[in-house]
Amino acid sequence: MSTSAERGPNLELRDFLRSRRARIRPDEAGLGPHAGRRRVPGLRREEVAQLAGVSVDYYVRLERGRTPNASAAVLDAVARVLQLDSAERSHLFDLAKPKPGSGRRRAAPPQRVRPGLLRLLDALTDTPAMILGHRLDVLAANPLAKALYTDFDALPHRDRNLARFIFLNPAAHDLLADWEIAARGTAAALRLYAGRHPHDPRLNGLVGELSVRDEDFRQWWADHDVLQYTHGIKLYRHPLVGELTLAYESLALPDDPDQALYLYTAEPDSPSERALRLLAGWSAPAS
């Protein structure tokens, strides 16, 4: 299976637009019953062109990745017709208008977490917290996050990655009560990253490994879904403290947009909060 790092942004644009076009029914686009019979679900290219206010020839060239100078107005119109959410719209712009230098096939330099952020993680004794970087690499985690997931610092450096943990570590299936939802979201978050960094060779290696070793990932990657983690709910079945329902918040770091701080909290006075306290007591370093 090809990845964006192998195929480049033009073919990724083609596949993304086709996948989004296929999921929109004519009635959802306001075309009504006159749209006629169809061999495949979704909108036809000429229908997208009509609704977006561009020529059929222009839209066909756009979907084939042959319009490197597509305007923001055209992309906005296509995003509106295909009913893209904010993450999908951002992905469309990343694929259609790649940033200068994004075509260079080179790995990003190793990421470092500022000392002040490391101290902040250590100060959060009652809240699982971690910092994720490129490709969902786990750059740092406090003791409670390690107790919740796994001790990433004890793993080989290449394995300190949330996607690799979720798809390749059998413990993740038991830990994540909503494993399929979490795993689908992880694949979609990687796809969003791929649009921003289409030629990251380490991403290419990660996607290739996950595709070979996990059939679910291979199928979900081919769906071209994208997701921007901001906030939400995670369900856990922890082997030591049982079930937890935790809300997560993803906070972008202003000085390094490729790093994000993830915080996990429980509803006050809930069974999850009590379970989290038990886990915090168990994971606290000996004084």
mmCIF file of C-alpha atoms in Angstrom:
data_model
loop_
_atom_site.group_PDB
_atom_site.id
_atom_site.type_symbol
_atom_site.label_atom_id
_atom_site.label_comp_id
_atom_site.label_asym_id
_atom_site.label_seq_id
_atom_site.Cartn_x
_atom_site.Cartn_y
_atom_site.Cartn_z
ATOM 1 C CA MET A 1 0.000 0.000 0.000
ATOM 2 C CA SER A 2 1.254 3.431 -0.859
ATOM 3 C CA THR A 3 1.622 6.224 1.634
ATOM 4 C CA SER A 4 1.640 9.943 1.059
ATOM 5 C CA ALA A 5 5.387 9.955 1.592
ATOM 6 C CA GLU A 6 5.767 7.567 -1.383
ATOM 7 C CA ARG A 7 3.145 8.959 -3.734
ATOM 8 C CA GLY A 8 3.267 12.658 -3.132
ATOM 9 C CA PRO A 9 0.489 15.124 -2.439
ATOM 10 C CA ASN A 10 -1.142 15.078 -5.910
ATOM 11 C CA LEU A 11 -2.287 11.469 -5.742
ATOM 12 C CA GLU A 12 -3.256 11.960 -2.122
ATOM 13 C CA LEU A 13 -5.428 14.875 -3.217
ATOM 14 C CA ARG A 14 -7.087 12.675 -5.843
ATOM 15 C CA ASP A 15 -7.851 9.896 -3.371
ATOM 16 C CA PHE A 16 -9.041 12.277 -0.670
ATOM 17 C CA LEU A 17 -11.452 14.124 -2.954
ATOM 18 C CA ARG A 18 -12.786 10.877 -4.380
ATOM 19 C CA SER A 19 -13.394 9.492 -0.900
ATOM 20 C CA ARG A 20 -15.210 12.653 0.225
ATOM 21 C CA ARG A 21 -17.263 12.849 -2.968
ATOM 22 C CA ALA A 22 -18.384 9.228 -2.612
ATOM 23 C CA ARG A 23 -19.919 9.784 0.807
ATOM 24 C CA ILE A 24 -22.256 12.672 -0.178
ATOM 25 C CA ARG A 25 -25.662 11.603 -1.471
ATOM 26 C CA PRO A 26 -27.263 13.807 -4.122
ATOM 27 C CA ASP A 27 -30.179 14.673 -1.835
ATOM 28 C CA GLU A 28 -27.716 15.731 0.877
ATOM 29 C CA ALA A 29 -26.174 18.126 -1.637
ATOM 30 C CA GLY A 30 -29.577 19.557 -2.528
ATOM 31 C CA LEU A 31 -29.811 17.963 -5.974
ATOM 32 C CA GLY A 32 -33.098 16.163 -5.304
ATOM 33 C CA PRO A 33 -34.659 13.191 -7.114
ATOM 34 C CA HIS A 34 -33.797 14.498 -10.591
ATOM 35 C CA ALA A 35 -30.186 13.415 -10.051
ATOM 36 C CA GLY A 36 -31.005 10.122 -11.821
ATOM 37 C CA ARG A 37 -29.778 6.591 -11.453
ATOM 38 C CA ARG A 38 -26.159 5.968 -10.520
ATOM 39 C CA ARG A 39 -23.802 3.060 -10.647
ATOM 40 C CA VAL A 40 -21.921 4.203 -7.561
ATOM 41 C CA PRO A 41 -23.000 6.176 -4.502
ATOM 42 C CA GLY A 42 -22.044 9.775 -4.017
ATOM 43 C CA LEU A 43 -21.767 12.802 -6.232
ATOM 44 C CA ARG A 44 -20.497 12.793 -9.782
ATOM 45 C CA ARG A 45 -17.597 15.063 -10.717
ATOM 46 C CA GLU A 46 -19.827 17.226 -12.872
ATOM 47 C CA GLU A 47 -22.225 17.683 -9.956
ATOM 48 C CA VAL A 48 -19.428 18.839 -7.654
ATOM 49 C CA ALA A 49 -18.267 21.244 -10.368
ATOM 50 C CA GLN A 50 -21.782 22.619 -10.836
ATOM 51 C CA LEU A 51 -22.356 23.122 -7.113
ATOM 52 C CA ALA A 52 -18.907 24.666 -6.608
ATOM 53 C CA GLY A 53 -19.317 27.052 -9.535
ATOM 54 C CA VAL A 54 -16.364 25.826 -11.601
ATOM 55 C CA SER A 55 -16.104 24.124 -14.953
ATOM 56 C CA VAL A 56 -16.218 20.344 -15.139
ATOM 57 C CA ASP A 57 -12.796 20.317 -16.789
ATOM 58 C CA TYR A 58 -11.316 22.411 -14.003
ATOM 59 C CA TYR A 59 -12.734 20.188 -11.253
ATOM 60 C CA VAL A 60 -11.544 17.026 -13.017
ATOM 61 C CA ARG A 61 -8.037 18.481 -13.195
ATOM 62 C CA LEU A 62 -8.253 19.474 -9.529
ATOM 63 C CA GLU A 63 -9.319 15.997 -8.458
ATOM 64 C CA ARG A 64 -6.498 14.511 -10.504
ATOM 65 C CA GLY A 65 -4.022 16.770 -8.746
ATOM 66 C CA ARG A 66 -3.195 18.759 -11.861
ATOM 67 C CA THR A 67 -4.026 22.257 -10.628
ATOM 68 C CA PRO A 68 -1.135 23.288 -8.364
ATOM 69 C CA ASN A 69 -2.358 26.893 -8.294
ATOM 70 C CA ALA A 70 -5.939 26.271 -7.166
ATOM 71 C CA SER A 71 -7.251 29.366 -5.451
ATOM 72 C CA ALA A 72 -8.457 29.475 -1.878
ATOM 73 C CA ALA A 73 -11.893 30.511 -3.157
ATOM 74 C CA VAL A 74 -12.196 27.385 -5.298
ATOM 75 C CA LEU A 75 -10.989 25.136 -2.490
ATOM 76 C CA ASP A 76 -13.467 26.761 -0.106
ATOM 77 C CA ALA A 77 -16.274 26.138 -2.588
ATOM 78 C CA VAL A 78 -15.294 22.488 -3.000
ATOM 79 C CA ALA A 79 -15.038 22.094 0.786
ATOM 80 C CA ARG A 80 -18.550 23.521 1.121
ATOM 81 C CA VAL A 81 -20.011 21.182 -1.513
ATOM 82 C CA LEU A 82 -18.319 18.129 0.011
ATOM 83 C CA GLN A 83 -19.422 19.258 3.495
ATOM 84 C CA LEU A 84 -15.911 19.040 4.915
ATOM 85 C CA ASP A 85 -15.382 19.682 8.606
ATOM 86 C CA SER A 86 -12.582 21.955 9.819
ATOM 87 C CA ALA A 87 -9.965 19.172 9.922
ATOM 88 C CA GLU A 88 -10.918 17.952 6.445
ATOM 89 C CA ARG A 89 -10.850 21.477 5.044
ATOM 90 C CA SER A 90 -7.390 22.013 6.508
ATOM 91 C CA HIS A 91 -6.295 18.691 4.997
ATOM 92 C CA LEU A 92 -7.647 19.711 1.588
ATOM 93 C CA PHE A 93 -5.594 22.916 1.675
ATOM 94 C CA ASP A 94 -2.492 21.000 2.833
ATOM 95 C CA LEU A 95 -2.809 18.610 -0.104
ATOM 96 C CA ALA A 96 -3.782 21.153 -2.761
ATOM 97 C CA LYS A 97 -1.440 23.954 -1.668
ATOM 98 C CA PRO A 98 1.601 22.285 -0.038
ATOM 99 C CA LYS A 99 3.825 24.597 1.921
ATOM 100 C CA PRO A 100 7.257 25.578 0.494
ATOM 101 C CA GLY A 101 9.812 22.909 1.264
ATOM 102 C CA SER A 102 7.238 20.214 2.041
ATOM 103 C CA GLY A 103 8.395 18.209 -0.980
ATOM 104 C CA ARG A 104 11.827 17.556 0.486
ATOM 105 C CA ARG A 105 12.266 13.945 1.506
ATOM 106 C CA ARG A 106 13.980 14.353 4.820
ATOM 107 C CA ALA A 107 13.227 13.511 8.407
ATOM 108 C CA ALA A 108 12.336 16.287 10.783
ATOM 109 C CA PRO A 109 15.035 16.931 13.391
ATOM 110 C CA PRO A 110 14.582 15.174 16.750
ATOM 111 C CA GLN A 111 12.103 16.953 18.969
ATOM 112 C CA ARG A 112 13.025 18.113 22.453
ATOM 113 C CA VAL A 113 10.699 19.066 25.272
ATOM 114 C CA ARG A 114 11.574 22.257 27.110
ATOM 115 C CA PRO A 115 12.744 21.774 30.720
ATOM 116 C CA GLY A 116 9.910 23.972 31.968
ATOM 117 C CA LEU A 117 7.363 21.662 30.357
ATOM 118 C CA LEU A 118 9.004 18.626 31.901
ATOM 119 C CA ARG A 119 8.717 20.275 35.329
ATOM 120 C CA LEU A 120 5.064 21.044 34.587
ATOM 121 C CA LEU A 121 4.393 17.378 33.833
ATOM 122 C CA ASP A 122 6.034 16.305 37.070
ATOM 123 C CA ALA A 123 3.948 18.849 39.025
ATOM 124 C CA LEU A 124 0.704 17.326 37.721
ATOM 125 C CA THR A 125 0.584 14.481 40.219
ATOM 126 C CA ASP A 126 -3.200 13.904 40.074
ATOM 127 C CA THR A 127 -3.653 14.288 36.314
ATOM 128 C CA PRO A 128 -2.288 12.019 33.575
ATOM 129 C CA ALA A 129 -0.387 14.231 31.169
ATOM 130 C CA MET A 130 1.842 13.645 28.154
ATOM 131 C CA ILE A 131 3.372 15.588 25.308
ATOM 132 C CA LEU A 132 2.979 14.223 21.792
ATOM 133 C CA GLY A 133 5.019 15.304 18.812
ATOM 134 C CA HIS A 134 5.561 14.244 15.208
ATOM 135 C CA ARG A 135 3.670 11.101 14.140
ATOM 136 C CA LEU A 136 2.083 10.887 17.643
ATOM 137 C CA ASP A 137 5.504 10.240 19.162
ATOM 138 C CA VAL A 138 5.324 10.278 22.969
ATOM 139 C CA LEU A 139 7.967 12.857 23.829
ATOM 140 C CA ALA A 140 7.295 12.936 27.581
ATOM 141 C CA ALA A 141 4.772 11.570 30.071
ATOM 142 C CA ASN A 142 4.288 12.022 33.794
ATOM 143 C CA PRO A 143 4.146 9.028 36.169
ATOM 144 C CA LEU A 144 0.338 8.905 36.169
ATOM 145 C CA ALA A 145 0.165 8.858 32.354
ATOM 146 C CA LYS A 146 2.691 6.026 32.333
ATOM 147 C CA ALA A 147 0.604 4.153 34.893
ATOM 148 C CA LEU A 148 -2.514 4.712 32.766
ATOM 149 C CA TYR A 149 -0.969 3.639 29.452
ATOM 150 C CA THR A 150 2.506 2.169 29.712
ATOM 151 C CA ASP A 151 5.988 3.296 30.692
ATOM 152 C CA PHE A 152 7.009 4.686 27.328
ATOM 153 C CA ASP A 153 10.445 5.637 28.689
ATOM 154 C CA ALA A 154 11.174 1.946 29.263
ATOM 155 C CA LEU A 155 10.456 1.091 25.610
ATOM 156 C CA PRO A 156 12.956 1.237 22.746
ATOM 157 C CA HIS A 157 12.992 4.734 21.305
ATOM 158 C CA ARG A 158 11.168 3.760 18.083
ATOM 159 C CA ASP A 159 8.330 2.232 20.125
ATOM 160 C CA ARG A 160 7.592 5.448 22.039
ATOM 161 C CA ASN A 161 4.695 6.212 19.754
ATOM 162 C CA LEU A 162 0.992 6.238 20.599
ATOM 163 C CA ALA A 163 -0.090 4.785 17.239
ATOM 164 C CA ARG A 164 2.349 1.905 17.519
ATOM 165 C CA PHE A 165 1.142 1.238 21.074
ATOM 166 C CA ILE A 166 -2.551 1.262 20.122
ATOM 167 C CA PHE A 167 -2.227 -0.958 17.058
ATOM 168 C CA LEU A 168 0.652 -3.277 17.907
ATOM 169 C CA ASN A 169 0.585 -3.697 21.696
ATOM 170 C CA PRO A 170 -1.973 -6.356 22.748
ATOM 171 C CA ALA A 171 -2.404 -4.582 26.097
ATOM 172 C CA ALA A 172 -4.026 -1.650 24.284
ATOM 173 C CA HIS A 173 -7.019 -3.781 23.250
ATOM 174 C CA ASP A 174 -7.693 -4.595 26.894
ATOM 175 C CA LEU A 175 -6.949 -1.100 28.197
ATOM 176 C CA LEU A 176 -9.065 0.906 25.737
ATOM 177 C CA ALA A 177 -12.727 0.011 26.234
ATOM 178 C CA ASP A 178 -13.524 1.896 23.017
ATOM 179 C CA TRP A 179 -10.506 0.499 21.159
ATOM 180 C CA GLU A 180 -12.016 0.702 17.671
ATOM 181 C CA ILE A 181 -13.041 4.345 18.112
ATOM 182 C CA ALA A 182 -9.632 5.219 19.563
ATOM 183 C CA ALA A 183 -7.781 3.296 16.861
ATOM 184 C CA ARG A 184 -9.798 4.811 14.003
ATOM 185 C CA GLY A 185 -9.130 8.249 15.441
ATOM 186 C CA THR A 186 -5.431 7.484 15.678
ATOM 187 C CA ALA A 187 -5.255 6.467 12.017
ATOM 188 C CA ALA A 188 -7.169 9.626 11.058
ATOM 189 C CA ALA A 189 -4.832 11.811 13.130
ATOM 190 C CA LEU A 190 -1.834 10.253 11.372
ATOM 191 C CA ARG A 191 -3.486 10.925 8.000
ATOM 192 C CA LEU A 192 -3.914 14.594 8.951
ATOM 193 C CA TYR A 193 -0.229 14.747 9.891
ATOM 194 C CA ALA A 194 0.675 13.118 6.574
ATOM 195 C CA GLY A 195 -1.014 15.958 4.704
ATOM 196 C CA ARG A 196 1.136 18.483 6.535
ATOM 197 C CA HIS A 197 4.369 16.487 6.263
ATOM 198 C CA PRO A 198 3.893 14.420 3.079
ATOM 199 C CA HIS A 199 7.512 13.357 2.722
ATOM 200 C CA ASP A 200 8.437 12.445 6.295
ATOM 201 C CA PRO A 201 10.403 9.178 5.881
ATOM 202 C CA ARG A 202 9.742 8.135 9.479
ATOM 203 C CA LEU A 203 6.021 8.479 8.870
ATOM 204 C CA ASN A 204 6.460 6.365 5.756
ATOM 205 C CA GLY A 205 8.126 3.668 7.846
ATOM 206 C CA LEU A 206 5.477 3.831 10.579
ATOM 207 C CA VAL A 207 2.539 3.655 8.167
ATOM 208 C CA GLY A 208 4.198 0.822 6.260
ATOM 209 C CA GLU A 209 4.783 -1.193 9.419
ATOM 210 C CA LEU A 210 1.267 -0.647 10.750
ATOM 211 C CA SER A 211 -0.235 -1.509 7.361
ATOM 212 C CA VAL A 212 1.661 -4.791 7.174
ATOM 213 C CA ARG A 213 1.043 -5.846 10.748
ATOM 214 C CA ASP A 214 -2.531 -4.689 11.341
ATOM 215 C CA GLU A 215 -5.396 -5.235 8.916
ATOM 216 C CA ASP A 216 -7.664 -2.723 10.667
ATOM 217 C CA PHE A 217 -5.113 0.034 10.254
ATOM 218 C CA ARG A 218 -4.621 -0.868 6.602
ATOM 219 C CA GLN A 219 -8.368 -0.567 5.915
ATOM 220 C CA TRP A 220 -8.856 2.627 7.905
ATOM 221 C CA TRP A 221 -5.833 4.299 6.334
ATOM 222 C CA ALA A 222 -7.377 3.666 2.922
ATOM 223 C CA ASP A 223 -10.551 5.489 4.032
ATOM 224 C CA HIS A 224 -8.646 8.831 4.008
ATOM 225 C CA ASP A 225 -10.468 10.059 7.113
ATOM 226 C CA VAL A 226 -8.735 12.853 9.034
ATOM 227 C CA LEU A 227 -9.099 14.005 12.623
ATOM 228 C CA GLN A 228 -7.711 16.858 14.684
ATOM 229 C CA TYR A 229 -7.541 15.873 18.346
ATOM 230 C CA THR A 230 -8.840 18.754 20.463
ATOM 231 C CA HIS A 231 -10.971 17.324 23.261
ATOM 232 C CA GLY A 232 -13.169 14.332 23.942
ATOM 233 C CA ILE A 233 -13.855 11.308 26.124
ATOM 234 C CA LYS A 234 -11.777 8.157 26.534
ATOM 235 C CA LEU A 235 -12.989 4.926 28.131
ATOM 236 C CA TYR A 236 -10.545 2.606 29.881
ATOM 237 C CA ARG A 237 -10.516 -0.821 31.527
ATOM 238 C CA HIS A 238 -7.390 -0.573 33.630
ATOM 239 C CA PRO A 239 -5.987 -3.854 35.008
ATOM 240 C CA LEU A 240 -5.368 -2.310 38.449
ATOM 241 C CA VAL A 241 -8.239 0.124 39.075
ATOM 242 C CA GLY A 242 -10.951 -0.996 36.677
ATOM 243 C CA GLU A 243 -13.145 1.217 34.518
ATOM 244 C CA LEU A 244 -12.401 4.899 33.996
ATOM 245 C CA THR A 245 -14.115 7.552 31.936
ATOM 246 C CA LEU A 246 -11.692 10.421 31.346
ATOM 247 C CA ALA A 247 -12.044 13.666 29.446
ATOM 248 C CA TYR A 248 -8.998 14.732 27.467
ATOM 249 C CA GLU A 249 -7.892 18.170 26.321
ATOM 250 C CA SER A 250 -5.219 18.706 23.680
ATOM 251 C CA LEU A 251 -3.363 22.003 24.099
ATOM 252 C CA ALA A 252 -1.098 23.209 21.295
ATOM 253 C CA LEU A 253 2.188 24.680 22.475
ATOM 254 C CA PRO A 254 2.616 28.172 20.986
ATOM 255 C CA ASP A 255 6.397 27.992 20.636
ATOM 256 C CA ASP A 256 6.278 24.559 18.976
ATOM 257 C CA PRO A 257 3.117 23.873 16.948
ATOM 258 C CA ASP A 258 4.303 20.305 16.309
ATOM 259 C CA GLN A 259 3.998 19.482 20.016
ATOM 260 C CA ALA A 260 0.780 19.202 22.029
ATOM 261 C CA LEU A 261 0.091 18.728 25.719
ATOM 262 C CA TYR A 262 -2.597 16.142 26.499
ATOM 263 C CA LEU A 263 -4.369 16.238 29.860
ATOM 264 C CA TYR A 264 -6.823 13.625 31.167
ATOM 265 C CA THR A 265 -9.330 14.447 33.919
ATOM 266 C CA ALA A 266 -12.234 12.708 35.646
ATOM 267 C CA GLU A 267 -15.604 14.089 36.679
ATOM 268 C CA PRO A 268 -15.410 15.296 40.308
ATOM 269 C CA ASP A 269 -16.711 12.844 42.929
ATOM 270 C CA SER A 270 -17.160 10.137 40.307
ATOM 271 C CA PRO A 271 -16.027 6.489 40.414
ATOM 272 C CA SER A 272 -13.482 7.437 37.749
ATOM 273 C CA GLU A 273 -12.004 10.137 39.969
ATOM 274 C CA ARG A 274 -11.669 7.660 42.832
ATOM 275 C CA ALA A 275 -10.059 5.128 40.519
ATOM 276 C CA LEU A 276 -7.670 7.789 39.242
ATOM 277 C CA ARG A 277 -6.684 8.640 42.816
ATOM 278 C CA LEU A 278 -5.942 4.969 43.482
ATOM 279 C CA LEU A 279 -3.806 4.851 40.368
ATOM 280 C CA ALA A 280 -2.024 8.067 41.389
ATOM 281 C CA GLY A 281 -1.211 6.570 44.784
ATOM 282 C CA TRP A 282 0.106 3.422 43.191
ATOM 283 C CA SER A 283 2.243 5.317 40.649
ATOM 284 C CA ALA A 284 3.638 7.944 43.035
ATOM 285 C CA PRO A 285 7.435 7.655 43.344
ATOM 286 C CA ALA A 286 8.651 6.491 46.725
ATOM 287 C CA SER A 287 9.825 9.359 48.921
#
